[in-house]
């Protein structure tokens, strides 16, 4: 009889791909087909309304009710032509997911019929029931009122029969209950602060824009195998599983030929993403088997965050049409690389890119160095907070492993930029600044032309590396909302730029030349933020010791790392920049601690159930077969020969008994530890208890289970194994 594991694999092959015709036109011709972008606005809105909307989007002008009504009218016409019958405010509550409540375009016509209606008030604001969304104590459960309000800077779009309207989500008393609200405030803060500084070098600049290019890593698993693993189904990761004899050690999957089934999935995903205005650019195999990556072209940060939340939803939906399940957990499989979401961050103006690298003149070079140094200042001052912004129960499994940066924030600049900052630190104020752009590299191969090499190398162990015209924040987790990291990073840099300008202006007011004043402050800051610069191996034990000596945050406990949000320096920064108030930060921490506890709690419960209800019965069943074999041999062979013919089975029977006992005792200890932790009333202390006492017990029990998996007959072990799940057939 065929093994159950291979039966479920074959079932997965019966899935039919999503029926999406291959467009005859080029991607540029159907890009944004389902997005109410500026092109659609120009077509469906009156000229005055269109001009007003451009002012709202580009300059932050207020939106009046009359304009909103006209916009809603044109938007409804466009959406209904695409088959839309409903609308929803699409927002990002503090659950790392998105939320939506659909309302139909229908109202009474008071003549016994219905009419399609969508007014400005429905576009601009809704009042969803907010009682079940986490608020961290800002509101009592019975105080359910929350408001969603349209974000005009992120265009609406249509999915299926629904007009999706990106919105913020706030409480009745005005506190943010989402990620978008503080993100928009942080982006406004960096715009103001950076514009003030860049005008030292170019007075014509009117606006600074924060840009983001995310790299989304993910795993694909056959749906049948996924469904046969309760731990994957309920927690997003395998809580147990013996390593496959072959996994990623040959490095043959990375950038390899994309499997045909996966390529079909990627094609369907990209078509839908492009139609929704997501500028997909790159796709490839990642390091671990069944691991892949998708990356778009850079976008404005707010829009990039919305697009990332949307792409994660699309990936999950489209994967199922191809017989897959998409895994976004940071560490779904032990022993192979986990998944991150590198956040490539940069700043640009209405005249160019601030971090584009060195220019052709001294002014451009000084501008470039100023923004590099002040970015480092923000990262240095708030390195612990930046770590907190990307920390979670799931990402904690990935950080510090060989595929991810360590849980210590540092910045890699590369040899040339490091030498420039060191030179400037020790230079005179009237020294010129010369920064090479790209150096020529000639290869001794006639058919290969001269290559242009960036002035920075790469350091895969660096959480925050400068990579030419951007910083790559590599520690962000694959299933996280990018907004969390982007709120903190943009706020930290904005604060540094505000402080920089205050000191430069003070020197200028005291009679110092502008150029000399800028150099003077930069020299101070280069020296101050020097501890954050590290070009070595971030995985080494020596770096942990060195980082502690430098005053960097080396804490590893996820619940304790969250404390950084409530540090005095963090509260002052967020309040000074009008991003979040202290009570909002306290509320978010309550949610973080509670979420951490619940995730470990669910894992522990699933782990206990699997151990008792799946693993032990399977193992005992196999032990019984062994015992029956020994009994049969005993009837044939004399006692003095029995050990020679049945010794291995006897030893395995004994080993199974010992390991089963260890599992049973471990599960009981796990249950007892949960009961103790659950009695703690403080969310912070409860989360710490789960981290310190509950989570480690699962590792001990897993060791015993994984050992048994390698001993028990495949026909008895019904849970799909790593060697089956990690290789797409």
Coordinates of C-alpha atoms in Angstrom, one line a residue, residues 28-602:
X28 CA 3.8 48.3 -19.5
X29 CA 0.4 48.3 -21.3
X30 CA -1.6 46.5 -18.6
X31 CA 0.3 47.8 -15.6
X32 CA -2.1 49.4 -13.1
X33 CA -5.2 48.1 -15.0
X34 CA -7.1 47.8 -11.7
X35 CA -5.7 51.0 -10.1
X36 CA -7.4 54.4 -10.0
X37 CA -4.1 56.1 -10.7
X38 CA -3.5 59.7 -12.0
X39 CA -4.1 58.5 -15.6
X40 CA -7.6 57.2 -14.6
X41 CA -8.3 60.3 -12.5
X42 CA -7.6 62.5 -15.5
X43 CA -10.1 60.4 -17.6
X44 CA -12.9 60.1 -15.0
X45 CA -12.7 63.4 -13.0
X46 CA -13.5 66.9 -14.1
X47 CA -10.4 69.0 -14.7
X48 CA -10.8 71.1 -11.6
X49 CA -11.3 68.1 -9.4
X50 CA -8.3 66.4 -11.0
X51 CA -6.1 69.4 -10.3
X52 CA -7.4 69.5 -6.7
X53 CA -6.6 65.8 -6.2
X54 CA -3.0 66.3 -7.5
X55 CA -2.6 69.1 -4.9
X56 CA -4.0 66.8 -2.2
X57 CA -1.7 63.9 -3.3
X58 CA 1.5 65.8 -4.0
X59 CA 1.3 68.7 -1.5
X60 CA -0.9 67.4 1.3
X61 CA -3.7 70.0 0.6
X62 CA -7.0 69.4 2.5
X63 CA -9.8 67.6 0.8
X64 CA -13.2 69.3 1.0
X65 CA -16.5 67.4 0.9
X66 CA -17.6 68.7 -2.5
X67 CA -14.3 67.5 -4.1
X68 CA -14.7 64.1 -2.3
X69 CA -18.2 63.7 -3.8
X70 CA -16.9 64.4 -7.3
X71 CA -14.0 62.0 -6.8
X72 CA -16.4 59.3 -5.5
X73 CA -18.6 59.7 -8.5
X74 CA -15.8 59.2 -11.0
X75 CA -14.3 56.4 -9.0
X76 CA -17.6 54.5 -8.8
X77 CA -18.1 54.8 -12.6
X78 CA -14.6 53.5 -13.2
X79 CA -15.0 50.6 -10.7
X80 CA -18.4 49.6 -11.9
X81 CA -17.0 49.3 -15.5
X82 CA -14.6 46.7 -14.0
X83 CA -17.5 44.8 -12.5
X84 CA -17.2 46.2 -8.9
X85 CA -20.4 46.0 -6.8
X86 CA -18.9 46.7 -3.4
X87 CA -16.4 48.9 -1.7
X88 CA -14.3 48.5 1.4
X89 CA -11.9 50.6 3.5
X90 CA -8.7 48.5 3.5
X91 CA -6.5 49.1 6.6
X92 CA -3.7 47.7 8.6
X93 CA -4.6 47.0 12.2
X94 CA -2.0 46.0 14.8
X95 CA -2.2 42.3 13.8
X96 CA 0.4 42.4 11.0
X97 CA -2.4 41.7 8.6
X98 CA -5.0 43.8 6.6
X99 CA -8.7 44.2 7.4
X100 CA -11.7 45.0 5.3
X101 CA -15.5 45.3 5.6
X102 CA -17.4 45.2 2.3
X103 CA -20.4 47.5 1.6
X104 CA -22.5 47.2 -1.6
X105 CA -23.1 50.1 -3.9
X106 CA -26.8 49.9 -3.2
X107 CA -29.4 52.2 -1.6
X108 CA -33.2 52.5 -1.7
X109 CA -34.6 54.6 -4.5
X110 CA -37.8 55.0 -2.4
X111 CA -39.8 53.7 -5.3
X112 CA -39.6 50.1 -4.5
X113 CA -36.2 49.6 -6.2
X114 CA -32.5 50.0 -5.6
X115 CA -29.9 52.3 -7.0
X116 CA -26.1 52.2 -7.1
X117 CA -24.7 54.8 -4.9
X118 CA -21.2 55.8 -3.6
X119 CA -20.8 59.2 -2.1
X120 CA -17.9 61.2 -0.9
X121 CA -18.7 60.4 2.8
X122 CA -18.3 56.6 2.0
X123 CA -15.0 57.3 0.3
X124 CA -13.5 59.5 3.0
X125 CA -14.6 57.8 6.2
X126 CA -16.2 54.7 7.6
X127 CA -16.9 53.5 11.2
X128 CA -16.0 49.8 11.4
X129 CA -16.7 47.9 14.6
X130 CA -13.3 48.0 16.2
X131 CA -13.9 46.1 19.4
X132 CA -12.1 42.9 18.4
X133 CA -8.9 44.6 17.1
X134 CA -6.1 44.9 19.6
X135 CA -5.8 48.3 21.2
X136 CA -3.4 47.7 24.0
X137 CA -5.8 49.2 26.6
X138 CA -6.4 52.5 24.8
X139 CA -10.1 51.5 24.7
X140 CA -12.3 49.2 26.7
X141 CA -13.7 46.3 24.8
X142 CA -17.2 47.8 25.0
X143 CA -15.9 51.1 23.4
X144 CA -16.0 49.7 19.9
X145 CA -16.0 52.9 17.9
X146 CA -13.1 53.3 15.5
X147 CA -12.7 55.3 12.3
X148 CA -11.1 54.5 9.0
X149 CA -10.2 57.5 6.9
X150 CA -9.0 57.5 3.2
X151 CA -5.3 57.9 2.5
X152 CA -5.4 59.7 -0.9
X153 CA -1.6 59.2 -1.4
X154 CA -2.1 55.5 -1.9
X155 CA -4.4 54.9 -4.9
X156 CA -7.5 52.8 -4.6
X157 CA -7.8 49.6 -6.6
X158 CA -10.2 46.9 -7.6
X159 CA -10.0 43.2 -6.6
X160 CA -12.7 41.0 -7.9
X161 CA -16.0 42.8 -7.3
X162 CA -14.7 45.2 -4.6
X163 CA -13.3 48.7 -4.7
X164 CA -10.4 48.7 -2.2
X165 CA -9.7 52.0 -0.5
X166 CA -6.4 52.3 1.5
X167 CA -7.1 54.0 4.8
X168 CA -5.8 54.9 8.2
X169 CA -7.5 53.4 11.3
X170 CA -7.9 55.5 14.5
X171 CA -9.8 55.3 17.8
X172 CA -12.7 57.5 18.7
X173 CA -10.3 59.6 20.8
X174 CA -7.8 59.9 18.0
X175 CA -5.1 57.4 18.9
X176 CA -3.6 55.3 16.0
X177 CA -4.9 51.7 15.9
X178 CA -2.9 50.8 12.9
X179 CA 0.5 51.0 11.2
X180 CA -0.3 53.5 8.4
X181 CA -1.1 56.5 10.7
X182 CA 2.3 56.7 12.4
X183 CA 4.0 55.8 9.2
X184 CA 2.5 58.8 7.4
X185 CA 3.5 61.0 10.3
X186 CA 7.1 59.6 10.2
X187 CA 7.3 60.2 6.4
X188 CA 6.1 63.8 7.0
X189 CA 8.8 64.3 9.7
X190 CA 11.6 63.1 7.4
X191 CA 10.3 65.2 4.6
X192 CA 10.5 68.4 6.7
X193 CA 13.8 67.6 8.4
X194 CA 15.6 66.4 5.3
X195 CA 14.3 69.3 3.2
X196 CA 15.6 71.8 5.7
X197 CA 19.1 70.2 5.6
X198 CA 19.3 69.6 1.8
X199 CA 18.6 73.3 1.2
X200 CA 22.1 74.0 2.6
X201 CA 23.3 72.4 -0.7
X202 CA 20.4 73.1 -3.1
X203 CA 17.9 75.8 -2.1
X204 CA 15.6 74.8 -4.9
X205 CA 14.5 71.5 -3.3
X206 CA 10.9 71.5 -2.2
X207 CA 10.3 68.0 -1.0
X208 CA 12.2 64.9 0.3
X209 CA 10.7 61.5 -0.3
X210 CA 11.4 58.3 1.6
X211 CA 11.8 55.4 -0.7
X212 CA 11.5 51.6 0.0
X213 CA 12.3 48.6 -2.1
X214 CA 11.4 45.4 -0.2
X215 CA 12.7 41.9 -1.1
X216 CA 10.0 39.3 -0.2
X217 CA 11.3 35.8 0.6
X218 CA 8.9 32.9 0.9
X219 CA 8.6 29.1 0.8
X220 CA 6.2 27.0 -1.3
X221 CA 5.0 23.6 -0.1
X222 CA 2.7 21.1 -1.7
X223 CA -0.8 21.7 -0.3
X224 CA -1.4 18.1 0.5
X225 CA 1.8 17.8 2.6
X226 CA 0.9 21.1 4.2
X227 CA -2.5 19.9 5.2
X228 CA -1.0 16.7 6.7
X229 CA 1.1 18.8 9.1
X230 CA -1.0 20.3 11.9
X231 CA 1.9 22.4 13.1
X232 CA 2.4 24.1 9.7
X233 CA -1.4 24.6 9.5
X234 CA -1.8 26.2 12.9
X235 CA 1.6 27.9 13.6
X236 CA 3.1 28.5 10.2
X237 CA 6.2 26.4 11.0
X238 CA 7.3 22.9 11.6
X239 CA 7.6 22.4 15.4
X240 CA 9.4 19.1 14.8
X241 CA 11.2 17.3 12.0
X242 CA 14.5 15.5 11.4
X243 CA 16.8 17.2 9.0
X244 CA 16.9 15.9 5.4
X245 CA 20.1 14.1 4.4
X246 CA 20.2 16.7 1.5
X247 CA 19.0 20.2 2.0
X248 CA 20.9 23.3 1.1
X249 CA 24.5 22.2 1.7
X250 CA 25.2 21.8 -2.0
X251 CA 24.1 25.4 -2.8
X252 CA 22.4 24.1 -5.9
X253 CA 19.1 25.7 -5.4
X254 CA 20.3 29.3 -5.0
X255 CA 19.7 31.2 -8.3
X256 CA 19.1 27.8 -9.9
X257 CA 16.6 27.0 -12.7
X258 CA 13.1 27.8 -11.4
X259 CA 10.9 24.6 -11.2
X260 CA 8.2 24.6 -13.9
X261 CA 5.3 24.5 -11.4
X262 CA 6.8 27.4 -9.5
X263 CA 7.4 29.4 -12.6
X264 CA 3.7 29.0 -13.5
X265 CA 2.8 30.3 -10.0
X266 CA 5.3 33.2 -10.4
X267 CA 3.9 34.2 -13.8
X268 CA 0.3 34.3 -12.5
X269 CA 1.4 36.2 -9.4
X270 CA 3.3 38.8 -11.5
X271 CA 0.4 39.4 -13.9
X272 CA -2.0 40.1 -11.1
X273 CA 0.5 42.2 -9.2
X274 CA 1.3 44.3 -12.3
X275 CA -2.4 44.8 -13.0
X276 CA -2.6 46.1 -9.4
X277 CA 0.2 48.5 -10.0
X278 CA 2.9 46.6 -8.1
X279 CA 6.1 47.0 -10.1
X280 CA 7.5 43.4 -9.9
X281 CA 11.1 43.3 -11.1
X282 CA 13.0 40.3 -9.8
X283 CA 12.2 36.6 -9.1
X284 CA 14.6 33.8 -8.3
X285 CA 15.4 30.7 -6.2
X286 CA 16.7 31.5 -2.8
X287 CA 19.2 29.5 -0.7
X288 CA 17.0 26.9 1.0
X289 CA 15.1 24.3 -1.1
X290 CA 11.5 25.5 -1.9
X291 CA 12.5 29.0 -1.0
X292 CA 12.1 31.9 -3.5
X293 CA 12.2 35.7 -3.7
X294 CA 10.2 38.4 -5.3
X295 CA 11.3 42.1 -5.4
X296 CA 9.8 45.2 -7.0
X297 CA 11.2 48.5 -8.2
X298 CA 11.7 51.1 -5.5
X299 CA 8.5 53.1 -4.6
X300 CA 7.6 55.8 -2.2
X301 CA 7.6 54.2 1.2
X302 CA 3.9 54.4 2.1
X303 CA 2.9 53.0 -1.3
X304 CA 5.6 50.3 -1.1
X305 CA 4.3 49.2 2.3
X306 CA 0.7 48.9 1.0
X307 CA 2.0 47.0 -2.0
X308 CA 3.9 44.6 0.2
X309 CA 0.8 43.8 2.3
X310 CA -1.1 43.3 -0.9
X311 CA 1.5 41.0 -2.5
X312 CA 1.5 38.8 0.6
X313 CA -2.2 38.3 0.3
X314 CA -1.9 37.6 -3.4
X315 CA 0.8 35.1 -2.9
X316 CA -1.3 33.0 -0.5
X317 CA -4.3 33.1 -2.7
X318 CA -2.6 32.3 -6.0
X319 CA -0.4 29.6 -4.5
X320 CA -3.4 27.5 -3.7
X321 CA -4.5 27.6 -7.3
X322 CA -1.2 25.9 -8.2
X323 CA -1.4 23.2 -5.5
X324 CA 0.9 25.0 -3.1
X325 CA 0.7 26.7 0.2
X326 CA 2.8 29.9 0.6
X327 CA 4.8 30.0 3.9
X328 CA 5.7 33.5 5.0
X329 CA 6.9 32.4 8.5
X330 CA 10.5 33.5 9.1
X331 CA 11.6 30.0 10.0
X332 CA 9.2 27.3 8.8
X333 CA 12.0 24.6 8.7
X334 CA 14.7 24.1 11.2
X335 CA 18.3 23.6 9.9
X336 CA 17.8 25.5 6.6
X337 CA 17.7 29.3 5.8
X338 CA 14.7 31.2 7.1
X339 CA 13.0 34.0 5.2
X340 CA 13.6 37.8 5.6
X341 CA 12.3 40.9 3.9
X342 CA 15.2 43.1 3.2
X343 CA 14.1 46.8 3.3
X344 CA 16.2 48.8 0.9
X345 CA 15.7 52.4 2.1
X346 CA 16.8 55.6 0.5
X347 CA 15.9 59.3 0.3
X348 CA 15.2 61.3 -2.9
X349 CA 14.1 64.9 -3.6
X350 CA 12.1 66.5 -6.4
X351 CA 15.5 67.0 -8.0
X352 CA 17.3 63.7 -7.5
X353 CA 18.4 61.0 -5.0
X354 CA 20.1 62.1 -1.8
X355 CA 22.0 58.9 -1.3
X356 CA 22.9 58.4 -4.9
X357 CA 26.5 58.4 -4.0
X358 CA 29.3 60.9 -4.7
X359 CA 28.8 63.7 -7.2
X360 CA 31.0 65.6 -9.5
X361 CA 31.7 68.5 -7.2
X362 CA 32.5 69.2 -3.6
X363 CA 29.0 70.4 -2.8
X364 CA 27.4 67.2 -4.0
X365 CA 30.0 65.2 -2.1
X366 CA 29.4 67.1 1.1
X367 CA 25.6 66.6 0.8
X368 CA 26.1 62.9 0.2
X369 CA 28.3 62.5 3.3
X370 CA 26.0 64.6 5.4
X371 CA 23.0 62.3 4.8
X372 CA 25.1 59.2 5.3
X373 CA 26.5 60.4 8.6
X374 CA 23.2 61.6 9.9
X375 CA 21.5 58.3 9.0
X376 CA 24.2 56.6 11.0
X377 CA 23.6 59.0 13.9
X378 CA 19.9 58.0 13.9
X379 CA 20.7 54.3 13.7
X380 CA 23.4 54.6 16.4
X381 CA 21.2 56.5 18.9
X382 CA 18.2 54.2 18.4
X383 CA 19.9 50.9 17.6
X384 CA 18.0 49.1 20.3
X385 CA 14.7 50.6 19.1
X386 CA 15.4 49.6 15.5
X387 CA 15.9 46.1 16.7
X388 CA 12.7 46.2 18.6
X389 CA 10.9 47.4 15.4
X390 CA 11.7 44.2 13.6
X391 CA 11.6 41.8 16.6
X392 CA 8.8 39.2 16.9
X393 CA 8.2 35.7 18.2
X394 CA 8.7 34.4 14.6
X395 CA 11.6 36.6 13.5
X396 CA 13.5 35.6 16.7
X397 CA 14.0 32.1 15.2
X398 CA 15.8 33.6 12.2
X399 CA 18.0 36.4 13.6
X400 CA 21.5 35.4 14.3
X401 CA 21.4 32.2 12.2
X402 CA 23.8 31.8 9.3
X403 CA 21.3 33.3 6.8
X404 CA 20.3 36.4 8.7
X405 CA 22.0 39.3 10.5
X406 CA 22.6 39.0 14.2
X407 CA 20.3 40.5 16.8
X408 CA 22.7 43.5 17.2
X409 CA 22.2 46.5 14.9
X410 CA 25.4 47.7 13.2
X411 CA 26.2 49.3 9.9
X412 CA 28.5 48.2 7.1
X413 CA 29.8 51.0 4.9
X414 CA 32.6 49.3 2.8
X415 CA 36.2 50.2 2.7
X416 CA 36.1 53.3 0.6
X417 CA 33.3 55.1 2.5
X418 CA 34.9 54.1 5.8
X419 CA 38.2 55.6 4.8
X420 CA 36.4 58.8 3.7
X421 CA 34.7 59.2 7.1
X422 CA 37.9 58.5 8.9
X423 CA 39.7 61.0 6.8
X424 CA 37.1 63.7 7.4
X425 CA 37.1 63.1 11.1
X426 CA 40.8 64.0 11.2
X427 CA 40.8 66.6 8.5
X428 CA 40.9 70.4 8.6
X429 CA 37.7 72.4 8.0
X430 CA 39.0 73.8 4.8
X431 CA 40.0 70.5 3.3
X432 CA 38.2 69.5 0.1
X433 CA 36.2 66.3 -0.1
X434 CA 36.8 64.0 -3.0
X435 CA 34.8 60.8 -3.3
X436 CA 35.3 58.4 -6.1
X437 CA 32.2 57.1 -7.8
X438 CA 32.8 53.8 -9.6
X439 CA 36.3 52.5 -10.2
X440 CA 37.1 50.6 -13.4
X441 CA 38.0 46.9 -13.2
X442 CA 39.5 45.3 -16.2
X443 CA 39.3 41.5 -16.6
X444 CA 41.9 39.7 -18.6
X445 CA 39.3 38.2 -20.9
X446 CA 39.0 39.9 -24.4
X447 CA 35.3 39.3 -24.8
X448 CA 34.3 40.9 -21.5
X449 CA 34.2 44.7 -21.5
X450 CA 35.4 46.8 -18.6
X451 CA 33.1 46.5 -15.6
X452 CA 32.0 49.3 -13.3
X453 CA 32.4 48.3 -9.7
X454 CA 30.4 49.9 -6.9
X455 CA 32.4 51.7 -4.2
X456 CA 31.0 49.3 -1.6
X457 CA 31.3 45.5 -1.3
X458 CA 28.5 43.5 0.6
X459 CA 28.5 42.2 4.1
X460 CA 25.8 39.6 4.5
X461 CA 26.2 39.7 8.3
X462 CA 25.4 43.4 8.6
X463 CA 21.8 44.3 9.6
X464 CA 22.1 47.8 8.1
X465 CA 24.5 47.9 5.2
X466 CA 25.2 50.8 2.7
X467 CA 24.9 49.3 -0.8
X468 CA 25.6 52.1 -3.2
X469 CA 22.6 54.5 -3.2
X470 CA 20.7 53.1 -0.3
X471 CA 20.9 51.4 3.1
X472 CA 19.6 47.8 3.3
X473 CA 17.9 47.0 6.5
X474 CA 18.3 43.2 6.4
X475 CA 16.8 42.2 9.7
X476 CA 13.1 42.7 8.8
X477 CA 11.1 39.5 9.0
X478 CA 9.3 38.0 6.0
X479 CA 5.8 38.1 7.4
X480 CA 6.2 41.5 9.1
X481 CA 4.5 44.7 8.1
X482 CA 7.4 46.8 6.7
X483 CA 5.8 49.9 8.3
X484 CA 7.0 48.9 11.8
X485 CA 10.7 49.2 10.7
X486 CA 10.1 52.2 8.4
X487 CA 8.3 54.2 11.1
X488 CA 11.3 53.9 13.4
X489 CA 14.0 54.3 10.8
X490 CA 12.5 57.4 9.2
X491 CA 11.8 58.9 12.7
X492 CA 15.4 58.2 13.9
X493 CA 16.9 59.8 10.8
X494 CA 14.5 62.8 11.0
X495 CA 15.5 63.4 14.6
X496 CA 19.2 63.3 13.7
X497 CA 18.7 65.7 10.8
X498 CA 16.8 68.2 13.0
X499 CA 19.6 68.0 15.6
X500 CA 22.2 68.5 12.9
X501 CA 20.5 71.6 11.5
X502 CA 20.1 73.2 14.9
X503 CA 23.8 72.9 15.6
X504 CA 24.9 74.0 12.2
X505 CA 22.5 77.1 12.4
X506 CA 23.9 77.9 15.8
X507 CA 27.5 78.0 14.4
X508 CA 26.4 80.1 11.4
X509 CA 24.7 82.5 13.8
X510 CA 27.9 82.7 15.7
X511 CA 29.7 83.9 12.6
X512 CA 31.1 80.7 11.2
X513 CA 31.1 80.0 7.4
X514 CA 28.3 77.6 6.3
X515 CA 30.8 75.1 4.8
X516 CA 33.0 75.2 7.9
X517 CA 30.0 74.8 10.2
X518 CA 28.7 71.8 8.4
X519 CA 32.2 70.2 8.4
X520 CA 32.5 70.9 12.1
X521 CA 29.2 69.3 13.1
X522 CA 29.9 66.3 10.8
X523 CA 33.3 65.7 12.4
X524 CA 31.5 65.6 15.8
X525 CA 28.9 63.2 14.5
X526 CA 31.3 60.9 12.8
X527 CA 33.2 60.4 16.0
X528 CA 29.9 60.0 18.0
X529 CA 28.4 57.4 15.8
X530 CA 31.6 55.4 15.2
X531 CA 30.5 52.5 17.5
X532 CA 27.7 51.6 15.0
X533 CA 30.1 51.1 12.1
X534 CA 31.3 47.5 11.8
X535 CA 32.7 45.9 8.7
X536 CA 33.6 42.5 10.2
X537 CA 31.9 39.2 10.8
X538 CA 28.6 39.8 12.7
X539 CA 28.3 36.1 13.6
X540 CA 31.4 35.9 15.7
X541 CA 31.4 35.6 19.5
X542 CA 34.1 38.3 19.5
X543 CA 31.6 40.8 17.9
X544 CA 29.0 40.2 20.6
X545 CA 31.6 41.1 23.3
X546 CA 32.9 44.1 21.2
X547 CA 29.4 45.4 20.6
X548 CA 28.6 45.4 24.3
X549 CA 31.8 47.4 24.9
X550 CA 30.7 49.9 22.3
X551 CA 27.4 50.4 24.1
X552 CA 25.2 48.7 21.5
X553 CA 22.1 46.8 22.5
X554 CA 23.0 43.1 22.7
X555 CA 19.8 41.9 24.3
X556 CA 18.4 38.7 22.8
X557 CA 15.1 38.2 24.7
X558 CA 12.3 39.3 22.4
X559 CA 9.9 40.5 25.2
X560 CA 12.7 42.5 26.9
X561 CA 13.8 44.1 23.5
X562 CA 10.3 45.6 23.3
X563 CA 11.2 47.7 26.3
X564 CA 13.1 50.0 23.9
X565 CA 9.9 51.5 22.7
X566 CA 9.4 53.0 26.2
X567 CA 12.9 54.3 26.7
X568 CA 13.0 58.0 27.5
X569 CA 14.9 58.7 24.3
X570 CA 12.3 56.8 22.2
X571 CA 9.3 58.5 23.8
X572 CA 10.9 61.9 23.3
X573 CA 11.7 61.2 19.7
X574 CA 8.2 60.0 18.7
X575 CA 6.5 62.8 20.7
X576 CA 8.8 65.6 19.5
X577 CA 8.2 64.6 15.8
X578 CA 4.4 64.2 16.4
X579 CA 4.4 60.6 15.4
X580 CA 3.1 58.8 18.5
X581 CA 2.3 59.8 22.1
X582 CA 3.6 57.9 25.1
X583 CA 0.2 56.2 25.7
X584 CA 0.2 55.0 22.1
X585 CA 3.6 53.5 22.6
X586 CA 2.6 51.8 25.8
X587 CA -0.5 50.4 24.1
X588 CA 1.6 49.0 21.2
X589 CA 3.9 47.3 23.6
X590 CA 1.0 45.7 25.4
X591 CA -0.1 44.3 22.1
X592 CA 3.5 43.1 21.3
X593 CA 3.8 41.3 24.6
X594 CA 0.4 39.8 24.3
X595 CA 1.0 38.7 20.7
X596 CA 4.3 37.1 21.6
X597 CA 2.7 35.2 24.5
X598 CA -0.2 34.0 22.3
X599 CA 2.1 32.8 19.5
X600 CA 4.3 30.7 21.9
X601 CA 1.2 29.5 23.7
X602 CA -0.4 28.3 20.5

